[in-house]
Rosetta silent file (secondary structure, phi, psi, omega in degrees, C-alpha in Angstrom):
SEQUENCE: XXXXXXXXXXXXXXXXXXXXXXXXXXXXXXXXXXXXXXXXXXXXXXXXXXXXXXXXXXXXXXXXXXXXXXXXXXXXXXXXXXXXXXXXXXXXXXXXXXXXXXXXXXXXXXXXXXXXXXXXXXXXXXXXXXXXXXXXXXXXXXXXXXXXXXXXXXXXXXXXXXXXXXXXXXXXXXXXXXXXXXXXXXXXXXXXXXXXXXXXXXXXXXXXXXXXXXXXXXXXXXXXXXXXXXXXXXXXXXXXXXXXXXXXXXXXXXXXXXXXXXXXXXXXXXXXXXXXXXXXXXXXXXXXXXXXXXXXXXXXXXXXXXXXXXXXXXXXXXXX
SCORE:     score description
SCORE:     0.000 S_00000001
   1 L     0.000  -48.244  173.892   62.267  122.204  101.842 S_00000001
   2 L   -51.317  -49.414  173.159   58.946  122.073  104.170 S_00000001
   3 H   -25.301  -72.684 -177.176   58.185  118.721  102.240 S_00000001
   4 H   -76.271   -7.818  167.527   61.198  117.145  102.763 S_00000001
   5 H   -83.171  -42.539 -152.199   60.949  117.763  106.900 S_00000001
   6 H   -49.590  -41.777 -156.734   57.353  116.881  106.624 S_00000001
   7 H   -96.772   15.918  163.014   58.356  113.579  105.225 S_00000001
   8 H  -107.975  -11.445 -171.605   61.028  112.874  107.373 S_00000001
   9 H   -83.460  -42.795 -168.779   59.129  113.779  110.647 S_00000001
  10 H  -113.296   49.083  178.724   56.924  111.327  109.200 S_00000001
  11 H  -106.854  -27.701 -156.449   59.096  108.562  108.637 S_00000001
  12 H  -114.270   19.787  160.895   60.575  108.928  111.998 S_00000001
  13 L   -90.895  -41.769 -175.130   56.796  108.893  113.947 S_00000001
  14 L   -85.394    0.515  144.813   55.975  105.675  112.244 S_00000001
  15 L   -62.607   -0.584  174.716   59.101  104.370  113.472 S_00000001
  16 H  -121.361   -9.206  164.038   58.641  105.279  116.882 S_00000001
  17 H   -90.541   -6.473 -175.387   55.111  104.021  116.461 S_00000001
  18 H   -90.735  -85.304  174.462   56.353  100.598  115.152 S_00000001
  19 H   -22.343  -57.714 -165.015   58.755  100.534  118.432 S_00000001
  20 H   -66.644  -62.690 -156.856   56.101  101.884  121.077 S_00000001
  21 H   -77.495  -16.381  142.173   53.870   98.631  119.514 S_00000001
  22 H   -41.093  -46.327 -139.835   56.784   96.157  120.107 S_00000001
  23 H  -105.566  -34.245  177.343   56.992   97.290  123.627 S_00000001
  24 L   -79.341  173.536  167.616   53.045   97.106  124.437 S_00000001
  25 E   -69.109  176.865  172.480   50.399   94.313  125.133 S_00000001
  26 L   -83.645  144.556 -169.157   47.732   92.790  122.800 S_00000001
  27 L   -87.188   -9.702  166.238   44.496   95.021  123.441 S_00000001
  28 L   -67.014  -74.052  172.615   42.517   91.074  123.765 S_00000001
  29 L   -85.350  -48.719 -174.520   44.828   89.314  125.991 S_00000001
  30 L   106.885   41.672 -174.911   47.284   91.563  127.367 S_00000001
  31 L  -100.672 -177.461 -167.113   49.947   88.903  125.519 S_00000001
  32 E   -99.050  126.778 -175.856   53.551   90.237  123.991 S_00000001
  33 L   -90.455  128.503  131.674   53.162   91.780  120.051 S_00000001
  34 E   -97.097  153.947  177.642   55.422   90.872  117.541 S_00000001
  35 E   -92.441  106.137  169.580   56.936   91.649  114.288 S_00000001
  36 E   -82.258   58.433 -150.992   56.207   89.616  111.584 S_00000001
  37 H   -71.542  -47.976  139.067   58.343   91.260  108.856 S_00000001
  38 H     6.670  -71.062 -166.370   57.758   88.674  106.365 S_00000001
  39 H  -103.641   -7.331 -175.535   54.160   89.095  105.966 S_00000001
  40 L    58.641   39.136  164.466   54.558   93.017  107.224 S_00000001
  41 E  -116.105  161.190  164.966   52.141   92.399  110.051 S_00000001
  42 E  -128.543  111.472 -165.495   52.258   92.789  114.159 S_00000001
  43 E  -134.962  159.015 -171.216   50.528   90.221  115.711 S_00000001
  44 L   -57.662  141.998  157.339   49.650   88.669  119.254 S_00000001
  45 L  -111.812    3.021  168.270   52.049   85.405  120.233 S_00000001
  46 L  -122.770    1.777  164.190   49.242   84.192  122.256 S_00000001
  47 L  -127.505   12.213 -178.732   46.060   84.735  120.703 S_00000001
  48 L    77.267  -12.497 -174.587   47.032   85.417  117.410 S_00000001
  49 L   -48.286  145.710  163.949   45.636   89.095  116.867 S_00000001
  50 E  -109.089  113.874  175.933   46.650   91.094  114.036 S_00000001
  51 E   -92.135  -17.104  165.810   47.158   94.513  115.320 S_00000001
  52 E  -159.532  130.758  164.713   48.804   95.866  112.170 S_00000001
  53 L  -118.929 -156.334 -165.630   49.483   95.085  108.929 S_00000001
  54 L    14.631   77.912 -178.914   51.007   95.773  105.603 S_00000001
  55 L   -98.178  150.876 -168.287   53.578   97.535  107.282 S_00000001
  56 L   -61.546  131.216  172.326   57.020   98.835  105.058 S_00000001
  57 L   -99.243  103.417 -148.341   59.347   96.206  104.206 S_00000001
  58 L   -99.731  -18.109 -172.839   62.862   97.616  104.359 S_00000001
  59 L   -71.819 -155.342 -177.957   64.576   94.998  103.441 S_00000001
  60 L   -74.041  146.098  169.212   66.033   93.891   99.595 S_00000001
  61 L  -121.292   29.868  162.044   63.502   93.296   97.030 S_00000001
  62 L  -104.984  170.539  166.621   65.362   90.446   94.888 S_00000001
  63 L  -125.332  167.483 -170.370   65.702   86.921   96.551 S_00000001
  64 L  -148.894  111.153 -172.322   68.613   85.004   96.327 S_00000001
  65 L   -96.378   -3.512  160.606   69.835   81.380   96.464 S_00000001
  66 L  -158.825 -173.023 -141.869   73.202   81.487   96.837 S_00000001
  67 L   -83.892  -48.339  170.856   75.893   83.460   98.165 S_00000001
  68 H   -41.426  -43.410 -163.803   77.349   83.992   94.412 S_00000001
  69 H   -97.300   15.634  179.023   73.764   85.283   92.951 S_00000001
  70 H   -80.212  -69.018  159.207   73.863   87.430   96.330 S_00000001
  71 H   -88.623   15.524  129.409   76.467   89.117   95.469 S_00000001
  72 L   -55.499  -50.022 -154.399   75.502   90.118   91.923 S_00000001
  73 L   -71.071  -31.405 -157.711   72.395   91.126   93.029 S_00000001
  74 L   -87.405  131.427 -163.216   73.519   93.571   96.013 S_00000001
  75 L   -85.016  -25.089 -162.093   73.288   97.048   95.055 S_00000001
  76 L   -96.652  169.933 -174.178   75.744   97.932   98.431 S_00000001
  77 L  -115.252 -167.922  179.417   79.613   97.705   98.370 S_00000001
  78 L   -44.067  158.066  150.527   81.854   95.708  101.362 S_00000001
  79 L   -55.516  169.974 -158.461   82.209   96.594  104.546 S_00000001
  80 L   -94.232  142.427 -164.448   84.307   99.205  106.064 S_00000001
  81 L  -136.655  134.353  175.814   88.020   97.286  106.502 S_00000001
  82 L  -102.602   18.616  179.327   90.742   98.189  108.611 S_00000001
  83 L   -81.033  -23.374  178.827   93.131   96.389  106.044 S_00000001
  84 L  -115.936  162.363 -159.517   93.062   99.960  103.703 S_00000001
  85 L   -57.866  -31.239 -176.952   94.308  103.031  104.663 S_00000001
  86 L   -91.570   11.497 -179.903   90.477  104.687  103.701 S_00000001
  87 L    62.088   25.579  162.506   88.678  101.658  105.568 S_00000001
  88 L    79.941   -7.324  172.271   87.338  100.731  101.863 S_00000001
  89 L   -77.002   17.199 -177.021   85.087  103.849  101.531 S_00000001
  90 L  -108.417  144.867 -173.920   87.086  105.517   98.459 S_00000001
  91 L   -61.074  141.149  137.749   85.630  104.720   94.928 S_00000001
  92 L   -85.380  156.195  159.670   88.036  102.239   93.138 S_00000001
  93 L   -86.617  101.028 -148.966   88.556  102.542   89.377 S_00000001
  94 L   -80.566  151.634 -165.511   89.067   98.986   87.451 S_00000001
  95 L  -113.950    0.270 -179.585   92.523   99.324   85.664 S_00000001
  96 L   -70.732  108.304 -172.608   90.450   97.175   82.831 S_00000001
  97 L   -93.006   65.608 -175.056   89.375   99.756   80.241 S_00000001
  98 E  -104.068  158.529  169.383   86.088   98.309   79.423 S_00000001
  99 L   -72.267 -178.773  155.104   82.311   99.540   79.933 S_00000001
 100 L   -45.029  -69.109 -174.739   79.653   97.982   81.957 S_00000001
 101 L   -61.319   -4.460 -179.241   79.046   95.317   79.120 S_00000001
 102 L    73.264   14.176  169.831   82.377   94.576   79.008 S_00000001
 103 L   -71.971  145.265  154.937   83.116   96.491   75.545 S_00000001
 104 E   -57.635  154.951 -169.056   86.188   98.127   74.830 S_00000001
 105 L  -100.861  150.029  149.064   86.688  101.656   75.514 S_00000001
 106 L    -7.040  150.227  179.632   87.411  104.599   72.847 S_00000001
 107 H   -66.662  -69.784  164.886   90.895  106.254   72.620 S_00000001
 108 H   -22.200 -102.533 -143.128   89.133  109.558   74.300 S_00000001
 109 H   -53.571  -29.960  161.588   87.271  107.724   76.927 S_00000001
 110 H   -69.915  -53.018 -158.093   90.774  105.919   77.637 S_00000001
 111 H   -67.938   -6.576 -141.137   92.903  109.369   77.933 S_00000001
 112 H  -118.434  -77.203 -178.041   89.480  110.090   80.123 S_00000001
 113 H   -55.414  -37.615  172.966   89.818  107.147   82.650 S_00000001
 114 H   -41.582  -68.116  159.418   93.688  107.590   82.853 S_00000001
 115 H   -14.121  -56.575 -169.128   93.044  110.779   83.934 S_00000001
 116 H   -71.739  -44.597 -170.136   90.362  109.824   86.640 S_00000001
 117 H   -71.369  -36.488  164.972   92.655  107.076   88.122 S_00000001
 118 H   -33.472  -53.275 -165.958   95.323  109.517   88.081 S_00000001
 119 H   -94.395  -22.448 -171.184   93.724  111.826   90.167 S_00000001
 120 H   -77.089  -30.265  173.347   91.716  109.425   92.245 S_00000001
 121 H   -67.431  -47.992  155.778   95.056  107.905   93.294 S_00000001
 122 H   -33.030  -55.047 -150.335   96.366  111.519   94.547 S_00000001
 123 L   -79.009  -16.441 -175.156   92.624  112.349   95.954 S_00000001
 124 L   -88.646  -63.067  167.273   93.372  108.686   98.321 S_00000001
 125 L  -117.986  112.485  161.086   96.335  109.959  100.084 S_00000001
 126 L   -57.457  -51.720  174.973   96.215  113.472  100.750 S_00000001
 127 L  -144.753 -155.626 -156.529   98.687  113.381  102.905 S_00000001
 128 H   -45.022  -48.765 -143.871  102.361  111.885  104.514 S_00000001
 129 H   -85.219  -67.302  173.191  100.215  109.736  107.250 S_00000001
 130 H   -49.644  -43.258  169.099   97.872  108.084  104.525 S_00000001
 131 H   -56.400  -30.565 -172.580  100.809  107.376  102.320 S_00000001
 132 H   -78.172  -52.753  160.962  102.624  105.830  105.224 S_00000001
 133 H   -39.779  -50.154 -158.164   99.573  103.763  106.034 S_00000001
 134 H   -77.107  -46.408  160.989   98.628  102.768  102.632 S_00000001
 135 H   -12.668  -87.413 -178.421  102.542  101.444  102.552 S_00000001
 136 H   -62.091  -61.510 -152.877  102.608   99.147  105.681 S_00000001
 137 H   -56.996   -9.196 -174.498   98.992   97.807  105.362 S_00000001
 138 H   -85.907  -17.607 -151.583  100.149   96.552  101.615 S_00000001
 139 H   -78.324  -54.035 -150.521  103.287   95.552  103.796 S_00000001
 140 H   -70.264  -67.802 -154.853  101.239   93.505  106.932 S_00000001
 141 H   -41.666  -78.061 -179.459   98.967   92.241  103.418 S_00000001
 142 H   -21.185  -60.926  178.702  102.154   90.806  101.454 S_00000001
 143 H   -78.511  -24.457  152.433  103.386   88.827  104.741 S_00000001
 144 H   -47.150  -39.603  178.173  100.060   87.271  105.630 S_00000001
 145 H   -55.673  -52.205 -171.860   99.534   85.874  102.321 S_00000001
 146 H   -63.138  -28.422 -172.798  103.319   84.122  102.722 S_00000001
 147 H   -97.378  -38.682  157.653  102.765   83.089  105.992 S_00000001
 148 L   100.772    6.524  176.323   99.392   81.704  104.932 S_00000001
 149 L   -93.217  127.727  176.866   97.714   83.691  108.314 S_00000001
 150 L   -35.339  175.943 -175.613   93.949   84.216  108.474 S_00000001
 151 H   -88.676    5.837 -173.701   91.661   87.919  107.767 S_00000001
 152 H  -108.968   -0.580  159.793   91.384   88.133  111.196 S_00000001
 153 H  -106.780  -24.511  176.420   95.151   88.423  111.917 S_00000001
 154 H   -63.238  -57.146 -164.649   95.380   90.530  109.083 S_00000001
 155 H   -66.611  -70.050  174.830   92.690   92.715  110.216 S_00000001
 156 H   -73.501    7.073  149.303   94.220   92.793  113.818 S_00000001
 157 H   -88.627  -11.343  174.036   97.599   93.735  112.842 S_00000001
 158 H   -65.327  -27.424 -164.004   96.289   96.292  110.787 S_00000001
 159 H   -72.432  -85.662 -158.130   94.339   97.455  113.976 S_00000001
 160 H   -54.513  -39.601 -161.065   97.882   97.231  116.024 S_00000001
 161 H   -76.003  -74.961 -167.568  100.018   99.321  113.224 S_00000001
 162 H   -29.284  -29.438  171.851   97.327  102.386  113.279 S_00000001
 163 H   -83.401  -10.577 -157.766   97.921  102.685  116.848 S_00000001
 164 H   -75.137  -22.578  170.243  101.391  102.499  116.706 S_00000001
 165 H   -49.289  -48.222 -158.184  100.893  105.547  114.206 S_00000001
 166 H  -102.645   19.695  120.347   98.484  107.500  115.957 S_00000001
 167 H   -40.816  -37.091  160.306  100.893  106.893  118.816 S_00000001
 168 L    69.857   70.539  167.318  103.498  108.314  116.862 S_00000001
 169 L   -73.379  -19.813 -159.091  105.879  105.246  117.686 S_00000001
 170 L   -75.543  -25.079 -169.501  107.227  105.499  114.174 S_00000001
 171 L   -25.795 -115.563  153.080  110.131  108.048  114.353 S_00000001
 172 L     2.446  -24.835 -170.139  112.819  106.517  114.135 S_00000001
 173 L  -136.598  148.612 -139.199  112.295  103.060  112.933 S_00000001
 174 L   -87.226  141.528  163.341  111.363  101.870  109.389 S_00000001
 175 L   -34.643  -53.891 -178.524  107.659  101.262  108.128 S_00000001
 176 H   -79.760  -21.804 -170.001  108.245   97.838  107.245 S_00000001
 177 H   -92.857   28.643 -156.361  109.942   96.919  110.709 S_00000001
 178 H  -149.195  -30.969  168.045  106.990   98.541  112.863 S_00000001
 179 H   -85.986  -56.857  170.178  104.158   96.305  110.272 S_00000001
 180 H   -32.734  -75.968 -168.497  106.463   93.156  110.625 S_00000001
 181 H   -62.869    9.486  173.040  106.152   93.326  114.230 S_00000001
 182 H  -101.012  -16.059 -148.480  102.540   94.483  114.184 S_00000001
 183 H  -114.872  -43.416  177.926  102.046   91.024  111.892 S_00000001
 184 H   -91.281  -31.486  151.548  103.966   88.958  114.709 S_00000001
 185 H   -62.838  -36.237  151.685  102.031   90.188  117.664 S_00000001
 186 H   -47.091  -65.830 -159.332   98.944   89.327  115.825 S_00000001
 187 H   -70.533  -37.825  171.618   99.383   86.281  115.121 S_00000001
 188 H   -63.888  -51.362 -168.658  100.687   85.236  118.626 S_00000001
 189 H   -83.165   16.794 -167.113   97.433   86.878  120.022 S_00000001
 190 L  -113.458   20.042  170.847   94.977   85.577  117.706 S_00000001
 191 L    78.568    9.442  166.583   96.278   81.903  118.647 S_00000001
 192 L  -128.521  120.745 -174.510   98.374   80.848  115.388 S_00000001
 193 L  -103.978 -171.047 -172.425  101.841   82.095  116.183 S_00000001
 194 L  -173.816  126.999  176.084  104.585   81.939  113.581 S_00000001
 195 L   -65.002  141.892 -142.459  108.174   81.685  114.550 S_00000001
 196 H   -81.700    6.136  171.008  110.289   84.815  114.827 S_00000001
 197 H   -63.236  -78.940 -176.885  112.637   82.901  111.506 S_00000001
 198 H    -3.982  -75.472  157.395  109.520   82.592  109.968 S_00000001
 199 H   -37.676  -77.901 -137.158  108.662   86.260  110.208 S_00000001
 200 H   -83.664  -22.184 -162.051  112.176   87.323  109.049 S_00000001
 201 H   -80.163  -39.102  177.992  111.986   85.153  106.276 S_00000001
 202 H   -89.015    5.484  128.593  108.840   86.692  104.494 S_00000001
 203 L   -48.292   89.734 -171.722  110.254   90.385  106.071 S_00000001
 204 L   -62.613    9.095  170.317  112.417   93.278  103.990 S_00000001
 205 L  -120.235  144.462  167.547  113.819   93.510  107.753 S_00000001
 206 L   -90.703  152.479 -174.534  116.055   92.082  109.716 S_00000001
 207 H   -13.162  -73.687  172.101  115.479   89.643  112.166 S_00000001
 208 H   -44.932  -49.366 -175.472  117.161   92.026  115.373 S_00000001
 209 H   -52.080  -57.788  170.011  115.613   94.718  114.103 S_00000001
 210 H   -49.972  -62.841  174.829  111.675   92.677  114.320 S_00000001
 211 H   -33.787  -66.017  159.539  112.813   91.678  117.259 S_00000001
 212 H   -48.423  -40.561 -176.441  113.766   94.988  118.796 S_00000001
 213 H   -97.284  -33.069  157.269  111.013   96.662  117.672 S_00000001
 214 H   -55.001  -16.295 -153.907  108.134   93.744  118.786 S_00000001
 215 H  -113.511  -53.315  175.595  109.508   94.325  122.390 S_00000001
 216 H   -47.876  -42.131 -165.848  109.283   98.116  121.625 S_00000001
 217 H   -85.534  -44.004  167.337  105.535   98.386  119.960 S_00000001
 218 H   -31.456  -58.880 -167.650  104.485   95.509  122.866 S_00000001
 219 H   -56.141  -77.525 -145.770  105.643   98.094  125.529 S_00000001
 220 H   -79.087  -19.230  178.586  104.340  101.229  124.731 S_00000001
 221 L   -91.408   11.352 -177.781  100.799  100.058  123.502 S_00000001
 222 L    51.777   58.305  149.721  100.631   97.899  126.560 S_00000001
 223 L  -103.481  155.615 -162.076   99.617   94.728  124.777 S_00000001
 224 L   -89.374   80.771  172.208   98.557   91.669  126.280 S_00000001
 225 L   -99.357  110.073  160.492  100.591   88.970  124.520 S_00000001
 226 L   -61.773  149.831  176.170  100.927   85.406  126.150 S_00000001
 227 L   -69.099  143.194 -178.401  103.869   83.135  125.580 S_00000001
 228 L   -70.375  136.183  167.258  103.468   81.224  122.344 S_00000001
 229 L   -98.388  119.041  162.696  102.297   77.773  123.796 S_00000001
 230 L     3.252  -94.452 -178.033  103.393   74.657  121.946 S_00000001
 231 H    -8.688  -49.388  171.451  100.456   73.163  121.211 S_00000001
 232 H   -75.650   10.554  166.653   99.781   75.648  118.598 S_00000001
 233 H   -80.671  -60.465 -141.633  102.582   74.421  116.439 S_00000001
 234 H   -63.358  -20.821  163.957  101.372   70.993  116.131 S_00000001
 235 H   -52.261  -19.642  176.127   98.348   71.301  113.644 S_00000001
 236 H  -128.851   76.927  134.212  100.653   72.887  110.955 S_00000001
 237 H  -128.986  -60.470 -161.069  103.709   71.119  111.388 S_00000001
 238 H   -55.688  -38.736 -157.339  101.449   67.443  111.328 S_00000001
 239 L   -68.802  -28.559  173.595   99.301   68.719  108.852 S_00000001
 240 L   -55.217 -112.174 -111.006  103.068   69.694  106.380 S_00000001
 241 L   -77.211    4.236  171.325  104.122   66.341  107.279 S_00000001
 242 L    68.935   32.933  164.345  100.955   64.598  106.023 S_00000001
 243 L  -110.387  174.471 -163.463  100.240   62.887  109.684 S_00000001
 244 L   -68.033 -177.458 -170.845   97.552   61.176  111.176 S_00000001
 245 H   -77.426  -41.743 -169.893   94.745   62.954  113.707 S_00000001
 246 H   -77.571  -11.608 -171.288   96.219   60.055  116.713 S_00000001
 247 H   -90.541  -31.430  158.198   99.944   61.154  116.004 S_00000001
 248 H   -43.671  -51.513 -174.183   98.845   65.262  116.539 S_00000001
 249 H   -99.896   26.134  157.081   97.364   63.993  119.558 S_00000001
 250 H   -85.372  -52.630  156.937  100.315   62.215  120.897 S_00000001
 251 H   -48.506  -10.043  176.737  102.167   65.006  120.179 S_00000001
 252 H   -79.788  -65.156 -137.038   99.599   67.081  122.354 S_00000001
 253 H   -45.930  -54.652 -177.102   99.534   64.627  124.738 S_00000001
 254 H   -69.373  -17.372  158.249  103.055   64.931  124.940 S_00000001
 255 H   -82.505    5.132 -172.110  103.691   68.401  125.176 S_00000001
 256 H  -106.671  -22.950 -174.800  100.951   68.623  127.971 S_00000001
 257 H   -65.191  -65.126 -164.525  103.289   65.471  129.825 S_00000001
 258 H   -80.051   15.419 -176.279  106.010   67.862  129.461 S_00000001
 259 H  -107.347  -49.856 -161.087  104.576   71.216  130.905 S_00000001
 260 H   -70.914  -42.092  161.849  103.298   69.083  133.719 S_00000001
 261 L   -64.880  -37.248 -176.792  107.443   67.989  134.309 S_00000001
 262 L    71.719   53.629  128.808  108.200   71.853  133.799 S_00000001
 263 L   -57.368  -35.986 -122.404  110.370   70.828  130.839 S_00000001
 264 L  -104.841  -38.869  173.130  108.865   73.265  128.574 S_00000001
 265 L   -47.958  109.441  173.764  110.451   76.207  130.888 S_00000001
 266 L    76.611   29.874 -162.740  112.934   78.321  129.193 S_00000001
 267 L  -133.920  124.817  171.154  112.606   76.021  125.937 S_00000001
 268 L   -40.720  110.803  163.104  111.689   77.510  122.118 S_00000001
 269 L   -57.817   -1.821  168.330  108.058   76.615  121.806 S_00000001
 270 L   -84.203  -41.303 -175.954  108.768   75.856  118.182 S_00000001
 271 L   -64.022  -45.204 -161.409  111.335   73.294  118.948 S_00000001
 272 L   -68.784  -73.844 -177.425  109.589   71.527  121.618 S_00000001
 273 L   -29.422  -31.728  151.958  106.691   71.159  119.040 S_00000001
 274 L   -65.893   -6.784  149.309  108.688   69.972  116.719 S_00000001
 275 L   -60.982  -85.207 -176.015  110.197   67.344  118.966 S_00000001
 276 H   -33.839  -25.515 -163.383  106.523   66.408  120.230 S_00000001
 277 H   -97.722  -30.274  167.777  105.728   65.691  116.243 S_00000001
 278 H   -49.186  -57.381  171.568  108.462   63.548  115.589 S_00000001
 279 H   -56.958  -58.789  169.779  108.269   61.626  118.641 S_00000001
 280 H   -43.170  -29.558 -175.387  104.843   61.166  118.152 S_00000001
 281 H   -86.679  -53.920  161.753  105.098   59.913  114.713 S_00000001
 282 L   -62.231    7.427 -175.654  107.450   57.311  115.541 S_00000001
 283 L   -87.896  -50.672 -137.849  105.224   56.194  118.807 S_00000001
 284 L  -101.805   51.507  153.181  102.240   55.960  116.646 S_00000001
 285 L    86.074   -9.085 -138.722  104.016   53.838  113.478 S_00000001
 286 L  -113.258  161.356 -163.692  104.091   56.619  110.918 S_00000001
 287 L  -115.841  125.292 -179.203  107.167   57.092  108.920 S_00000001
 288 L  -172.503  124.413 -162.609  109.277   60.589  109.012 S_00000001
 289 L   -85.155 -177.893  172.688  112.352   62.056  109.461 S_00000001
 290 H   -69.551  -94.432  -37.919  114.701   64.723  111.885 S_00000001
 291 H  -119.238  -57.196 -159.656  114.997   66.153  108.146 S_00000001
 292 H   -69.603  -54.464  172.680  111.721   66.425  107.139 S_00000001
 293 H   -70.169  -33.443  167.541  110.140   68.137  110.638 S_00000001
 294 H   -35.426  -62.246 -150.378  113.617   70.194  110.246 S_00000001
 295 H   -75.226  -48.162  172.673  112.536   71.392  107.299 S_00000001
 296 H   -28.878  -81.759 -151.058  108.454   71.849  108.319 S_00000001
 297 L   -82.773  -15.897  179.890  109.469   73.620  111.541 S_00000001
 298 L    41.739   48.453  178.307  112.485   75.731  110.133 S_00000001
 299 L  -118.793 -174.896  173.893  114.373   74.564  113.281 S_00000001
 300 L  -108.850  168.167 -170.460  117.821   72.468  113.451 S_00000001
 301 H   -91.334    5.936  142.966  117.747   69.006  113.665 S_00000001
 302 H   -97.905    7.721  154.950  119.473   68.797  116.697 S_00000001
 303 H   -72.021  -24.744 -171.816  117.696   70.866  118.794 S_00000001
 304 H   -55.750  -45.842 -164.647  115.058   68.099  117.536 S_00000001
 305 H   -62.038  -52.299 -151.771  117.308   65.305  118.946 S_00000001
 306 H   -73.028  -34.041 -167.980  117.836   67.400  122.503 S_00000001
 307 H   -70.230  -48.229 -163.219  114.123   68.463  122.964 S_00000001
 308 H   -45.581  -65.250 -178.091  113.001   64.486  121.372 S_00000001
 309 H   -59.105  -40.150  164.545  114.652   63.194  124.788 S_00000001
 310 H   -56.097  -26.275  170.338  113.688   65.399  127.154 S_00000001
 311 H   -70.010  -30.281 -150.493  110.091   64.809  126.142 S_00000001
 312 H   -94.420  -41.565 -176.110  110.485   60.821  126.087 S_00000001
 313 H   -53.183  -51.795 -159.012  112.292   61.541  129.863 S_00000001
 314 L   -69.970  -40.620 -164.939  109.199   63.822  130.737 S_00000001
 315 H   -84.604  -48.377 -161.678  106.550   60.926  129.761 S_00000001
 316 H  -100.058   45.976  151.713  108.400   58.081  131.324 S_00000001
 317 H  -120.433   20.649  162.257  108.913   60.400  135.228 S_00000001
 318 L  -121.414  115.285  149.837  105.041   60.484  135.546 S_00000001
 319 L   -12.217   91.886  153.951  103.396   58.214  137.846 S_00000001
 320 L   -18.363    0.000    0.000  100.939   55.499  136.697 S_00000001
C-alpha cells in the first residue's frame, strides 16, 4: 500500500515539475522552454538549450497511417455518446457467436454467452427511466436515418429529449411524440430543417400531436428556435432535382429578392423554396416540372404556382 502512494506521489511531482519548467526561463538566455514530446526533450526556442531530456512519452506506442489501421490498432473504445441511454460506457456483447479468431463457439460456451447477453441486457436498464430512454433514443436514431439528418442533429436531439425527461415533461404524452419533436427542433436549430409532413411521415405519431407537443417541449425548456428560413431548403430540393450550382443560386437570389419585398411574411418556408427552385430552373434553361419539385418538396403543386408568382412579382418591384 506505502508503494503504491510512494509511486503515485511520484508520478504527480514529476508532473508538476514538467509544468513548473514550461512556465520558467532558459537558465542561458532567459528565453521561453518548450516541450519537445517527440524527441522527449525541453529545450530553449531561442538559443536552443536542452534543459531536459528523455522525458516519458505518454502517448501510443504503434504508428499508424491511416485512419482504418488506427482503428485496429487502438487499444481504447469510442467516445462517451449522448445517442445511448449509458453514453456508450456499458460493455456490448457481439450477437456473433465466434472467438477472437473468428472460430465458432462450443454448444457450452454458446448456452454461456446467451446467458451473459441475457443478463447484460437487464444489468443496462435497471430501471423505468433507462428503459424509457433507451426507447426514444432508438426512436430519434430510426428518424434521422429516414430523414437522412447529420450526427450532430442526432446527438442534439438526443441532448433535447434527456432534458425533457429530467424535466419530467413526459407524463402525459407518448415517448415517441416527445423524441419526434425533440428530432424537429434539432434539426431547425442545427440549420437543416425538415418540414413538419416530413417529420410525420417517418413518425409512429401524428402530425397534431408533433405539432402540439414541439410548441409544448419548445416552451418549457425555453429553447431558442428561429423561424426555418428558406434558403435552407434549396440545397436539398436542387440537389433531388439534379440542378445546376447557378440555378440554387437564383433560387437564393430569389428568395433574398423576396424577403427584401416582405413576401416571405406569413408564407410556408418550404413552399416559397420550392417556388424559388422551380423558378429558378426555368430562368436559368434547365428542364423540370411543378410535378417533380411537388414531389422533392412534399408540397402541392399549386401552392408552387401561387408562391412561383409572387416571387417573379417580388424580383420585377425592385429598383435597378
Amino acid at each position: 500500500m506505502s508503494d503504491s502512494n510512494t509511486r503515485t506521489r511520484e508520478r504527480t511531482n514529476e508532473s508538476e515539475q514538467s509544468d513548473e519548467r514550461e512556465g520558467l526561463d532558459c537558465p542561458e538566455c532567459g528565453g521561453t522552454l518548450i516541450s519537445d514530446t517527440e524527441h522527449g526533450e525541453t529545450v530553449c526556442s531561442d538559443c536552443g538549450l536542452v534543459v531536459e531530456e528523455d522525458s516519458i512519452d505518454r502517448g501510443p506506442e504503434w504508428r499508424a497511417f491511416d485512419s482504418r489501421e488506427k482503428d485496429q490498432k487502438s487499444r481504447v473504445g469510442a467516445p462517451t455518446t449522448n445517442m445511448m441511454h449509458d453514453k456508450g460506457l456499458s460493455t456490448n456483447i457481439d450477437w456473433r457467436d465466434k472467438d477472437a479468431y473468428g472460430n465458432s463457439l462450443g454448444s457450452r460456451q454458446r448456452q454461456k454467452m446467451q446467458r451473459l447477453r441475457k443478463w447484460n441486457e437487464r444489468f443496462r436498464t435497471r430501471d423505468s427511466k433507462e428503459r424509457n430512454l433507451k426507447q426514444a433514443l432508438g426512436e430519434i436514431d430510426r428518424m434521422a436515418s429516414a430523414l437522412g439528418l447529420p450526427e450532430n442533429v442526432r446527438e442534439m436531439a438526443s441532448v433535447i429529449y434527456r432534458r425533457a425527461l429530467d424535466e419530467n415533461l413526459l407524463p402525459g404524452r407518448s415517448i415517441e411524440g416527445v423524441a419526434t419533436s425533440a428530432v424537429y427542433a434539432a434539426a431547425r436549430q442545427a440549420g437543416v430543417p425538415r418540414s413538419l409532413d416530413e417529420i410525420a411521415d417517418v413518425s409512429r405519431v401524428e402530425k397534431s400531436e408533433i405539432a402540439r407537443t414541439y410548441r409544448y417541449v419548445v416552451r418549457e425548456l425555453g429553447l431558442e428556435v428561429k423561424p426555418a428560413d428558406p434558403e435552407s431548403y434549396v440545397p436539398r430540393f436542387a440537389s433531388a432535382l439534379e440542378l445546376s450550382d447557378e440555378a440554387e443560386n437564383r433560387a437564393r437570389k430569389l428568395l433574398r429578392n423576396a424577403k427584401e419585398q416582405g413576401v416571405h411574411s406569413g408564407k410556408s418556408p418550404v413552399g416559397l423554396a420550392a417556388a424559388a427552385v422551380y423558378a429558378a430552373a426555368l430562368l436559368t434553361n434547365e428542364k423540370t416540372t411543378q410535378a417533380a419539385v411537388s414531389e422533392v418538396a412534399d408540397i402541392s403543386e399549386v401552392t408552387i404556382r401561387n408562391r412561383y408568382h409572387e416571387l417573379l412579382e417580388a424580383e420585377q418591384d425592385i429598383p435597378l
